mmCIF file of C-alpha atoms and ligand atoms in Angstrom:
data_model
loop_
_atom_site.group_PDB
_atom_site.id
_atom_site.type_symbol
_atom_site.label_atom_id
_atom_site.label_comp_id
_atom_site.label_asym_id
_atom_site.label_seq_id
_atom_site.Cartn_x
_atom_site.Cartn_y
_atom_site.Cartn_z
ATOM 1 C CA UNK A 1 14.406 -12.469 -8.672
ATOM 2 C CA UNK A 2 17.673 -13.029 -6.659
ATOM 3 C CA UNK A 3 16.771 -12.879 -3.237
ATOM 4 C CA UNK A 4 19.707 -13.741 -1.167
ATOM 5 C CA UNK A 5 21.740 -11.602 -3.110
ATOM 6 C CA UNK A 6 19.372 -8.486 -2.517
ATOM 7 C CA UNK A 7 18.939 -10.163 1.022
ATOM 8 C CA UNK A 8 22.507 -11.141 1.637
ATOM 9 C CA UNK A 9 23.770 -6.885 0.821
ATOM 10 C CA UNK A 10 20.714 -5.127 2.825
ATOM 11 C CA UNK A 11 21.169 -7.161 5.605
ATOM 12 C CA UNK A 12 25.020 -6.156 5.487
ATOM 13 C CA UNK A 13 23.761 -2.917 5.501
ATOM 14 C CA UNK A 14 20.863 -2.768 7.340
ATOM 15 C CA UNK A 15 23.667 -3.805 10.430
ATOM 16 C CA UNK A 16 26.157 -1.331 9.391
ATOM 17 C CA UNK A 17 23.531 1.566 9.217
ATOM 18 C CA UNK A 18 22.381 0.407 13.346
ATOM 19 C CA UNK A 19 25.934 0.797 14.475
ATOM 20 C CA UNK A 20 26.152 4.490 13.130
ATOM 21 C CA UNK A 21 22.699 5.795 13.746
ATOM 22 C CA UNK A 22 23.126 4.356 17.560
ATOM 23 C CA UNK A 23 25.654 5.413 18.618
ATOM 24 C CA UNK A 24 25.017 9.074 16.955
ATOM 25 C CA UNK A 25 21.444 9.159 19.024
ATOM 26 C CA UNK A 26 23.455 8.380 21.749
ATOM 27 C CA UNK A 27 26.078 11.544 21.850
ATOM 28 C CA UNK A 28 23.520 13.997 19.894
ATOM 29 C CA UNK A 29 20.326 15.633 21.905
ATOM 30 C CA UNK A 30 19.177 16.792 19.167
ATOM 31 C CA UNK A 31 15.855 15.895 17.445
ATOM 32 C CA UNK A 32 15.228 12.934 15.597
ATOM 33 C CA UNK A 33 14.913 13.176 11.682
ATOM 34 C CA UNK A 34 12.218 10.951 10.263
ATOM 35 C CA UNK A 35 11.775 12.019 6.763
ATOM 36 C CA UNK A 36 8.947 10.097 4.936
ATOM 37 C CA UNK A 37 8.858 9.557 1.612
ATOM 38 C CA UNK A 38 6.192 8.624 0.148
ATOM 39 C CA UNK A 39 4.422 9.024 -4.093
ATOM 40 C CA UNK A 40 1.095 10.025 -3.306
ATOM 41 C CA UNK A 41 -0.333 13.064 -3.087
ATOM 42 C CA UNK A 42 -0.357 15.902 0.013
ATOM 43 C CA UNK A 43 -3.960 16.174 -0.201
ATOM 44 C CA UNK A 44 -4.691 12.362 -0.162
ATOM 45 C CA UNK A 45 -6.217 11.176 3.780
ATOM 46 C CA UNK A 46 -3.171 9.480 4.695
ATOM 47 C CA UNK A 47 -1.055 12.784 3.843
ATOM 48 C CA UNK A 48 -3.760 14.732 6.061
ATOM 49 C CA UNK A 49 -3.456 11.987 9.312
ATOM 50 C CA UNK A 50 -0.156 12.139 9.018
ATOM 51 C CA UNK A 51 0.699 15.571 9.209
ATOM 52 C CA UNK A 52 -2.371 16.375 11.228
ATOM 53 C CA UNK A 53 -1.851 13.602 13.573
ATOM 54 C CA UNK A 54 1.826 12.159 14.116
ATOM 55 C CA UNK A 55 4.178 15.595 13.401
ATOM 56 C CA UNK A 56 2.398 16.328 16.642
ATOM 57 C CA UNK A 57 2.641 13.608 18.118
ATOM 58 C CA UNK A 58 6.416 12.723 17.963
ATOM 59 C CA UNK A 59 7.490 17.384 17.468
ATOM 60 C CA UNK A 60 8.897 17.045 21.462
ATOM 61 C CA UNK A 61 11.179 14.830 19.832
ATOM 62 C CA UNK A 62 11.532 14.338 16.661
ATOM 63 C CA UNK A 63 11.096 16.829 12.773
ATOM 64 C CA UNK A 64 8.916 14.681 10.934
ATOM 65 C CA UNK A 65 10.195 15.276 6.906
ATOM 66 C CA UNK A 66 7.553 14.332 4.660
ATOM 67 C CA UNK A 67 8.327 13.808 1.014
ATOM 68 C CA UNK A 68 5.104 13.247 -1.107
ATOM 69 C CA UNK A 69 4.352 13.313 -5.045
ATOM 70 C CA UNK A 70 8.055 10.228 -4.553
ATOM 71 C CA UNK A 71 9.881 13.684 -4.484
ATOM 72 C CA UNK A 72 12.454 11.778 -2.515
ATOM 73 C CA UNK A 73 12.854 8.054 -3.798
ATOM 74 C CA UNK A 74 11.009 6.932 -6.300
ATOM 75 C CA UNK A 75 7.841 3.782 -5.952
ATOM 76 C CA UNK A 76 8.794 0.629 -5.134
ATOM 77 C CA UNK A 77 12.480 1.904 -3.597
ATOM 78 C CA UNK A 78 11.838 2.966 -0.494
ATOM 79 C CA UNK A 79 12.409 -0.812 1.580
ATOM 80 C CA UNK A 80 15.738 -0.342 0.105
ATOM 81 C CA UNK A 81 16.444 2.724 0.968
ATOM 82 C CA UNK A 82 15.429 2.689 4.524
ATOM 83 C CA UNK A 83 17.075 -1.030 5.063
ATOM 84 C CA UNK A 84 20.049 0.979 3.667
ATOM 85 C CA UNK A 85 20.087 4.191 6.543
ATOM 86 C CA UNK A 86 19.187 6.742 3.521
ATOM 87 C CA UNK A 87 15.382 7.136 4.846
ATOM 88 C CA UNK A 88 13.421 6.415 7.835
ATOM 89 C CA UNK A 89 9.857 5.870 7.047
ATOM 90 C CA UNK A 90 7.569 4.853 4.123
ATOM 91 C CA UNK A 91 3.890 4.146 2.813
ATOM 92 C CA UNK A 92 4.899 0.685 2.155
ATOM 93 C CA UNK A 93 2.777 -1.932 0.603
ATOM 94 C CA UNK A 94 2.490 -5.841 0.887
ATOM 95 C CA UNK A 95 3.556 -6.104 -2.625
ATOM 96 C CA UNK A 96 6.724 -4.105 -2.437
ATOM 97 C CA UNK A 97 7.293 -6.403 1.025
ATOM 98 C CA UNK A 98 6.467 -9.460 -1.379
ATOM 99 C CA UNK A 99 9.714 -8.868 -3.573
ATOM 100 C CA UNK A 100 11.532 -9.964 -0.239
ATOM 101 C CA UNK A 101 9.762 -12.090 1.597
ATOM 102 C CA UNK A 102 7.590 -14.702 -1.178
ATOM 103 C CA UNK A 103 5.324 -14.960 2.741
ATOM 104 C CA UNK A 104 3.612 -11.431 2.323
ATOM 105 C CA UNK A 105 1.877 -11.899 -0.917
ATOM 106 C CA UNK A 106 -1.221 -13.489 0.660
ATOM 107 C CA UNK A 107 -1.656 -10.121 2.115
ATOM 108 C CA UNK A 108 -1.924 -9.116 -1.756
ATOM 109 C CA UNK A 109 -4.597 -11.392 -3.172
ATOM 110 C CA UNK A 110 -6.705 -10.123 -4.333
ATOM 111 C CA UNK A 111 -10.817 -10.722 -2.321
ATOM 112 C CA UNK A 112 -9.112 -11.907 0.963
ATOM 113 C CA UNK A 113 -9.454 -8.208 3.178
ATOM 114 C CA UNK A 114 -12.928 -7.720 3.783
ATOM 115 C CA UNK A 115 -12.555 -4.371 5.184
ATOM 116 C CA UNK A 116 -11.055 -1.778 7.212
ATOM 117 C CA UNK A 117 -11.446 -3.273 10.228
ATOM 118 C CA UNK A 118 -10.090 -6.981 8.749
ATOM 119 C CA UNK A 119 -7.547 -5.516 7.783
ATOM 120 C CA UNK A 120 -6.476 -3.597 11.486
ATOM 121 C CA UNK A 121 -7.906 -7.256 13.400
ATOM 122 C CA UNK A 122 -5.254 -9.260 10.601
ATOM 123 C CA UNK A 123 -2.546 -6.450 11.135
ATOM 124 C CA UNK A 124 -2.769 -7.381 14.835
ATOM 125 C CA UNK A 125 -3.063 -11.164 14.842
ATOM 126 C CA UNK A 126 -0.358 -12.708 16.818
ATOM 127 C CA UNK A 127 -0.265 -14.926 12.632
ATOM 128 C CA UNK A 128 2.007 -11.060 11.416
ATOM 129 C CA UNK A 129 3.526 -11.469 14.246
ATOM 130 C CA UNK A 130 6.330 -14.381 12.289
ATOM 131 C CA UNK A 131 5.937 -11.375 9.427
ATOM 132 C CA UNK A 132 6.667 -8.419 11.464
ATOM 133 C CA UNK A 133 10.117 -9.827 12.633
ATOM 134 C CA UNK A 134 11.239 -11.469 9.707
ATOM 135 C CA UNK A 135 11.040 -8.395 8.093
ATOM 136 C CA UNK A 136 12.443 -6.353 10.878
ATOM 137 C CA UNK A 137 15.347 -8.573 11.194
ATOM 138 C CA UNK A 138 16.805 -8.895 7.805
ATOM 139 C CA UNK A 139 15.551 -5.986 6.269
ATOM 140 C CA UNK A 140 15.794 -3.202 9.213
ATOM 141 C CA UNK A 141 12.243 -1.802 9.303
ATOM 142 C CA UNK A 142 9.429 -2.087 11.734
ATOM 143 C CA UNK A 143 5.873 -2.040 11.079
ATOM 144 C CA UNK A 144 4.042 0.490 13.300
ATOM 145 C CA UNK A 145 0.911 0.282 11.618
ATOM 146 C CA UNK A 146 -2.268 -0.402 8.865
ATOM 147 C CA UNK A 147 -3.347 2.678 6.360
ATOM 148 C CA UNK A 148 -6.535 1.826 5.024
ATOM 149 C CA UNK A 149 -6.557 2.645 1.097
ATOM 150 C CA UNK A 150 -9.728 1.984 0.137
ATOM 151 C CA UNK A 151 -11.427 -0.953 -1.884
ATOM 152 C CA UNK A 152 -9.465 -1.062 -5.521
ATOM 153 C CA UNK A 153 -11.498 -0.265 -8.640
ATOM 154 C CA UNK A 154 -11.185 -0.348 -12.369
ATOM 155 C CA UNK A 155 -11.074 3.083 -13.941
ATOM 156 C CA UNK A 156 -11.174 2.837 -17.809
ATOM 157 C CA UNK A 157 -10.717 5.393 -20.888
ATOM 158 C CA UNK A 158 -13.733 4.318 -23.882
ATOM 159 C CA UNK A 159 -17.425 3.183 -23.548
ATOM 160 C CA UNK A 160 -17.017 -0.607 -23.100
ATOM 161 C CA UNK A 161 -18.930 -2.260 -20.570
ATOM 162 C CA UNK A 162 -17.245 -4.684 -18.242
ATOM 163 C CA UNK A 163 -19.041 -7.735 -16.847
ATOM 164 C CA UNK A 164 -16.401 -10.233 -16.332
ATOM 165 C CA UNK A 165 -12.420 -10.976 -16.609
ATOM 166 C CA UNK A 166 -13.741 -11.580 -20.277
ATOM 167 C CA UNK A 167 -14.446 -8.376 -20.933
ATOM 168 C CA UNK A 168 -10.899 -7.277 -19.928
ATOM 169 C CA UNK A 169 -9.194 -9.216 -22.481
ATOM 170 C CA UNK A 170 -6.638 -6.750 -24.650
ATOM 171 C CA UNK A 171 -7.009 -4.270 -22.125
ATOM 172 C CA UNK A 172 -3.831 -2.216 -21.360
ATOM 173 C CA UNK A 173 -4.680 -2.125 -17.809
ATOM 174 C CA UNK A 174 -1.730 0.324 -15.104
ATOM 175 C CA UNK A 175 -0.673 -1.526 -12.218
ATOM 176 C CA UNK A 176 2.270 -0.967 -10.035
ATOM 177 C CA UNK A 177 5.684 -2.212 -11.029
ATOM 178 C CA UNK A 178 5.902 -4.706 -8.141
ATOM 179 C CA UNK A 179 5.402 -8.700 -10.138
ATOM 180 C CA UNK A 180 2.333 -8.660 -7.059
ATOM 181 C CA UNK A 181 0.291 -6.630 -8.860
ATOM 182 C CA UNK A 182 1.278 -7.691 -12.391
ATOM 183 C CA UNK A 183 0.010 -10.678 -11.140
ATOM 184 C CA UNK A 184 -3.586 -8.458 -9.862
ATOM 185 C CA UNK A 185 -3.887 -7.740 -13.443
ATOM 186 C CA UNK A 186 -3.011 -10.064 -15.290
ATOM 187 C CA UNK A 187 -6.164 -12.409 -12.754
ATOM 188 C CA UNK A 188 -8.400 -9.132 -13.729
ATOM 189 C CA UNK A 189 -8.224 -10.846 -17.085
ATOM 190 C CA UNK A 190 -5.989 -7.782 -18.539
ATOM 191 C CA UNK A 191 -2.974 -6.871 -20.000
ATOM 192 C CA UNK A 192 -0.693 -5.342 -17.030
ATOM 193 C CA UNK A 193 2.081 -2.553 -18.048
ATOM 194 C CA UNK A 194 4.100 -1.378 -14.759
ATOM 195 C CA UNK A 195 3.657 2.357 -14.722
ATOM 196 C CA UNK A 196 4.632 4.130 -11.178
ATOM 197 C CA UNK A 197 2.050 6.651 -9.825
ATOM 198 C CA UNK A 198 3.062 9.507 -10.534
ATOM 199 C CA UNK A 199 3.756 9.043 -14.226
ATOM 200 C CA UNK A 200 -0.338 7.748 -13.834
ATOM 201 C CA UNK A 201 -1.878 10.670 -14.890
ATOM 202 C CA UNK A 202 0.083 11.508 -17.879
ATOM 203 C CA UNK A 203 0.264 7.441 -19.094
ATOM 204 C CA UNK A 204 -3.298 7.447 -19.093
ATOM 205 C CA UNK A 205 -3.591 11.321 -20.896
ATOM 206 C CA UNK A 206 -2.172 9.565 -23.620
ATOM 207 C CA UNK A 207 -2.977 6.673 -23.994
ATOM 208 C CA UNK A 208 -0.031 4.444 -23.229
ATOM 209 C CA UNK A 209 -2.886 2.983 -20.484
ATOM 210 C CA UNK A 210 -6.501 1.895 -21.208
ATOM 211 C CA UNK A 211 -6.771 2.109 -17.768
ATOM 212 C CA UNK A 212 -5.845 1.569 -14.047
ATOM 213 C CA UNK A 213 -7.386 0.642 -11.186
ATOM 214 C CA UNK A 214 -7.600 2.212 -7.814
ATOM 215 C CA UNK A 215 -9.690 3.229 -5.115
ATOM 216 C CA UNK A 216 -12.003 6.223 -6.001
ATOM 217 C CA UNK A 217 -11.026 8.730 -4.160
ATOM 218 C CA UNK A 218 -7.636 8.166 -5.531
ATOM 219 C CA UNK A 219 -9.193 8.512 -9.292
ATOM 220 C CA UNK A 220 -10.705 11.501 -7.615
ATOM 221 C CA UNK A 221 -6.929 13.373 -5.136
ATOM 222 C CA UNK A 222 -5.355 12.179 -8.093
ATOM 223 C CA UNK A 223 -7.440 13.226 -11.017
ATOM 224 C CA UNK A 224 -7.885 10.640 -13.005
ATOM 225 C CA UNK A 225 -11.693 11.036 -13.470
ATOM 226 C CA UNK A 226 -10.042 14.132 -16.016
ATOM 227 C CA UNK A 227 -8.685 11.095 -18.297
ATOM 228 C CA UNK A 228 -10.845 8.045 -17.762
ATOM 229 C CA UNK A 229 -14.788 7.522 -18.990
ATOM 230 C CA UNK A 230 -15.354 4.980 -16.452
ATOM 231 C CA UNK A 231 -14.998 3.165 -13.223
ATOM 232 C CA UNK A 232 -16.204 -0.814 -13.061
ATOM 233 C CA UNK A 233 -17.007 -1.718 -9.184
ATOM 234 C CA UNK A 234 -15.039 -4.432 -8.519
ATOM 235 C CA UNK A 235 -14.309 -3.955 -5.227
ATOM 236 C CA UNK A 236 -11.363 -6.733 -6.082
ATOM 237 C CA UNK A 237 -8.628 -5.412 -3.385
ATOM 238 C CA UNK A 238 -9.367 -3.777 -0.201
ATOM 239 C CA UNK A 239 -6.227 -2.226 0.173
ATOM 240 C CA UNK A 240 -4.013 -1.157 2.645
ATOM 241 C CA UNK A 241 -0.167 0.108 3.366
ATOM 242 C CA UNK A 242 1.487 -0.307 6.099
ATOM 243 C CA UNK A 243 3.224 2.183 7.798
ATOM 244 C CA UNK A 244 6.891 1.631 8.367
ATOM 245 C CA UNK A 245 9.909 3.509 10.376
ATOM 246 C CA UNK A 246 13.780 2.724 10.271
ATOM 247 C CA UNK A 247 13.975 -0.079 12.868
ATOM 248 C CA UNK A 248 17.233 1.177 13.901
ATOM 249 C CA UNK A 249 15.870 4.857 14.441
ATOM 250 C CA UNK A 250 13.030 3.226 16.625
ATOM 251 C CA UNK A 251 15.679 1.337 18.632
ATOM 252 C CA UNK A 252 17.499 4.410 18.990
ATOM 253 C CA UNK A 253 14.529 5.873 20.752
ATOM 254 C CA UNK A 254 13.758 6.277 24.418
ATOM 255 C CA UNK A 255 10.696 3.840 25.699
ATOM 256 C CA UNK A 256 8.810 6.826 26.259
ATOM 257 C CA UNK A 257 9.688 7.857 22.319
ATOM 258 C CA UNK A 258 8.859 4.302 21.300
ATOM 259 C CA UNK A 259 5.308 4.697 22.635
ATOM 260 C CA UNK A 260 4.637 8.476 21.773
ATOM 261 C CA UNK A 261 5.556 7.240 18.387
ATOM 262 C CA UNK A 262 3.767 4.397 18.445
ATOM 263 C CA UNK A 263 0.311 6.155 19.205
ATOM 264 C CA UNK A 264 0.725 8.946 16.829
ATOM 265 C CA UNK A 265 1.409 6.086 13.641
ATOM 266 C CA UNK A 266 -2.135 4.955 15.831
ATOM 267 C CA UNK A 267 -3.571 8.323 15.210
ATOM 268 C CA UNK A 268 -2.355 8.725 12.254
ATOM 269 C CA UNK A 269 -3.903 5.673 10.452
ATOM 270 C CA UNK A 270 -7.552 6.168 12.362
ATOM 271 C CA UNK A 271 -7.841 9.684 11.477
ATOM 272 C CA UNK A 272 -6.625 9.026 7.555
ATOM 273 C CA UNK A 273 -9.423 5.923 8.465
ATOM 274 C CA UNK A 274 -12.390 7.336 8.778
ATOM 275 C CA UNK A 275 -11.667 10.389 6.734
ATOM 276 C CA UNK A 276 -10.879 7.101 3.583
ATOM 277 C CA UNK A 277 -14.267 5.808 4.441
ATOM 278 C CA UNK A 278 -16.322 9.312 4.222
ATOM 279 C CA UNK A 279 -14.428 10.007 0.462
ATOM 280 C CA UNK A 280 -15.106 6.723 -0.909
ATOM 281 C CA UNK A 281 -18.965 6.678 0.420
ATOM 282 C CA UNK A 282 -19.062 10.284 -1.597
ATOM 283 C CA UNK A 283 -16.938 9.286 -4.528
ATOM 284 C CA UNK A 284 -19.498 7.737 -6.871
ATOM 285 C CA UNK A 285 -21.543 10.759 -6.705
ATOM 286 C CA UNK A 286 -18.479 12.812 -7.486
ATOM 287 C CA UNK A 287 -17.623 11.061 -10.609
ATOM 288 C CA UNK A 288 -21.307 10.745 -12.018
ATOM 289 C CA UNK A 289 -20.937 15.013 -11.708
ATOM 290 C CA UNK A 290 -17.854 14.803 -14.071
ATOM 291 C CA UNK A 291 -19.722 12.618 -16.611
ATOM 292 C CA UNK A 292 -18.021 8.924 -15.311
ATOM 293 C CA UNK A 293 -20.309 6.328 -15.894
ATOM 294 C CA UNK A 294 -20.084 3.511 -12.857
ATOM 295 C CA UNK A 295 -20.725 0.137 -13.528
ATOM 296 C CA UNK A 296 -21.543 -2.796 -11.259
ATOM 297 C CA UNK A 297 -20.221 -5.980 -13.105
ATOM 298 C CA UNK A 298 -20.659 -9.621 -12.605
ATOM 299 C CA UNK A 299 -18.612 -9.301 -9.302
ATOM 300 C CA UNK A 300 -19.026 -13.173 -8.412
ATOM 301 C CA UNK A 301 -17.817 -14.088 -11.956
ATOM 302 C CA UNK A 302 -14.533 -11.334 -10.740
ATOM 303 C CA UNK A 303 -13.823 -12.680 -7.179
ATOM 304 C CA UNK A 304 -13.728 -16.510 -8.530
ATOM 305 C CA UNK A 305 -11.423 -15.833 -11.324
ATOM 306 C CA UNK A 306 -8.780 -13.955 -8.918
ATOM 307 C CA UNK A 307 -9.207 -16.011 -6.092
ATOM 308 C CA UNK A 308 -8.389 -19.494 -8.831
ATOM 309 C CA UNK A 309 -5.662 -17.371 -10.334
ATOM 310 C CA UNK A 310 -4.108 -16.944 -6.432
ATOM 311 C CA UNK A 311 -4.947 -20.217 -5.105
ATOM 312 C CA UNK A 312 -2.792 -22.665 -8.917
ATOM 313 C CA UNK A 313 0.055 -19.776 -8.106
ATOM 314 C CA UNK A 314 2.913 -20.156 -7.678
ATOM 315 C CA UNK A 315 2.757 -17.279 -4.609
ATOM 316 C CA UNK A 316 0.288 -19.591 -3.108
ATOM 317 C CA UNK A 317 2.878 -22.059 -2.664
ATOM 318 C CA UNK A 318 5.188 -19.163 -0.550
ATOM 319 C CA UNK A 319 1.967 -18.660 2.159
ATOM 320 C CA UNK A 320 2.269 -19.901 6.115
ATOM 321 C CA UNK A 321 0.479 -22.870 6.514
ATOM 322 C CA UNK A 322 -2.519 -22.070 8.200
ATOM 323 C CA UNK A 323 -2.876 -18.373 7.560
ATOM 324 C CA UNK A 324 -5.351 -17.946 5.165
ATOM 325 C CA UNK A 325 -7.727 -19.997 6.853
ATOM 326 C CA UNK A 326 -7.049 -17.711 9.708
ATOM 327 C CA UNK A 327 -7.565 -14.024 8.599
ATOM 328 C CA UNK A 328 -10.431 -15.913 7.118
ATOM 329 C CA UNK A 329 -11.399 -16.480 10.434
ATOM 330 C CA UNK A 330 -10.892 -13.037 11.469
ATOM 331 C CA UNK A 331 -13.368 -11.823 8.642
ATOM 332 C CA UNK A 332 -16.612 -12.965 10.380
HETATM 333 C C1 KDO B 401 -0.944 2.762 -7.265
HETATM 334 O O1 KDO B 401 0.488 3.132 -7.746
HETATM 335 O O2 KDO B 401 -1.976 2.018 -7.947
HETATM 336 C C2 KDO B 401 -0.920 3.268 -5.005
HETATM 337 O O3 KDO B 401 -2.155 2.706 -5.313
HETATM 338 C C3 KDO B 401 -0.651 1.272 -4.818
HETATM 339 C C4 KDO B 401 -0.585 1.080 -3.439
HETATM 340 O O4 KDO B 401 0.058 0.219 -2.816
HETATM 341 C C5 KDO B 401 0.226 2.447 -2.690
HETATM 342 O O5 KDO B 401 1.643 2.909 -3.276
HETATM 343 C C6 KDO B 401 -0.288 3.671 -3.301
HETATM 344 O O6 KDO B 401 -0.410 3.961 -4.968
HETATM 345 C C7 KDO B 401 0.015 5.608 -3.371
HETATM 346 O O7 KDO B 401 0.158 5.744 -2.313
HETATM 347 C C8 KDO B 401 -0.574 6.261 -4.435
HETATM 348 O O8 KDO B 401 -2.183 6.616 -3.159
#
């Protein structure tokens, strides 16, 4: 991917957008419109957290307008939409950021994040400051807070028992389209196939793919259990998203509005996190009640294979010195 052209073009768009918006905001006394685009459903924990906590938290000065199921922007195009001033918020992945900033792949690597608490510790650690600053300066996007998506598990059609990555050979495993996601699919031993989240149910139903990976609450919320037969508890990525906001929209706010926006974002993320953790705790029993088999694979074999793949990859060359050590320290 030619970063220079994309980033340079985006940076000039960001500068123009910022000028326009700040002028507009200083003149208009109307409420700020905060459109959010995401591919998750409206019943997903993150949507509920944002609807119940973020919207009301900013209602005095902003109209929060969430667009779920990718109805406003397609998966993976949200950050560019924000950079170009066509969108104000998204629920972004580290993988999507890594398309613009390769150093973000350290936050996408399998078996690095250990828990929801670990995600919060890493997000708030000074080690993240240079990455956050770069995203603000070059993409015009501010990372507001980290949201817990859950432990990604392998979810397959058919009854082949999966114990190690060798058993994944030849399996067409749907992964999100971004390169860093495709790499994770390969590291798991599968043949990764890019499919956008809103099209995933149909891809499973038609057999276009043999399976997918997501946290169990997503398998339930998007009804993937209706078109699959088993889950394999690899827990290969304790996954997260970043709630993002346009830097231009943020800069047009008063300090009080910024403080209220930050507090509302953190409250939404925490509300969603507790819901998602509870859904995760209840998920295996529900999936078994729907007839799915739930297997415990050789997790050590998956962890060793995935970690070796990342450390041997070109991705690791982009990781800031000392960052992996610091992330591991924060897990203790
Ligand atoms: C997915 O497409 O599998 C994924 O889990 C990737 C995440 O980063 C995030 O985009 C998520 O989909 C959506 O929010 C839907 O849950």
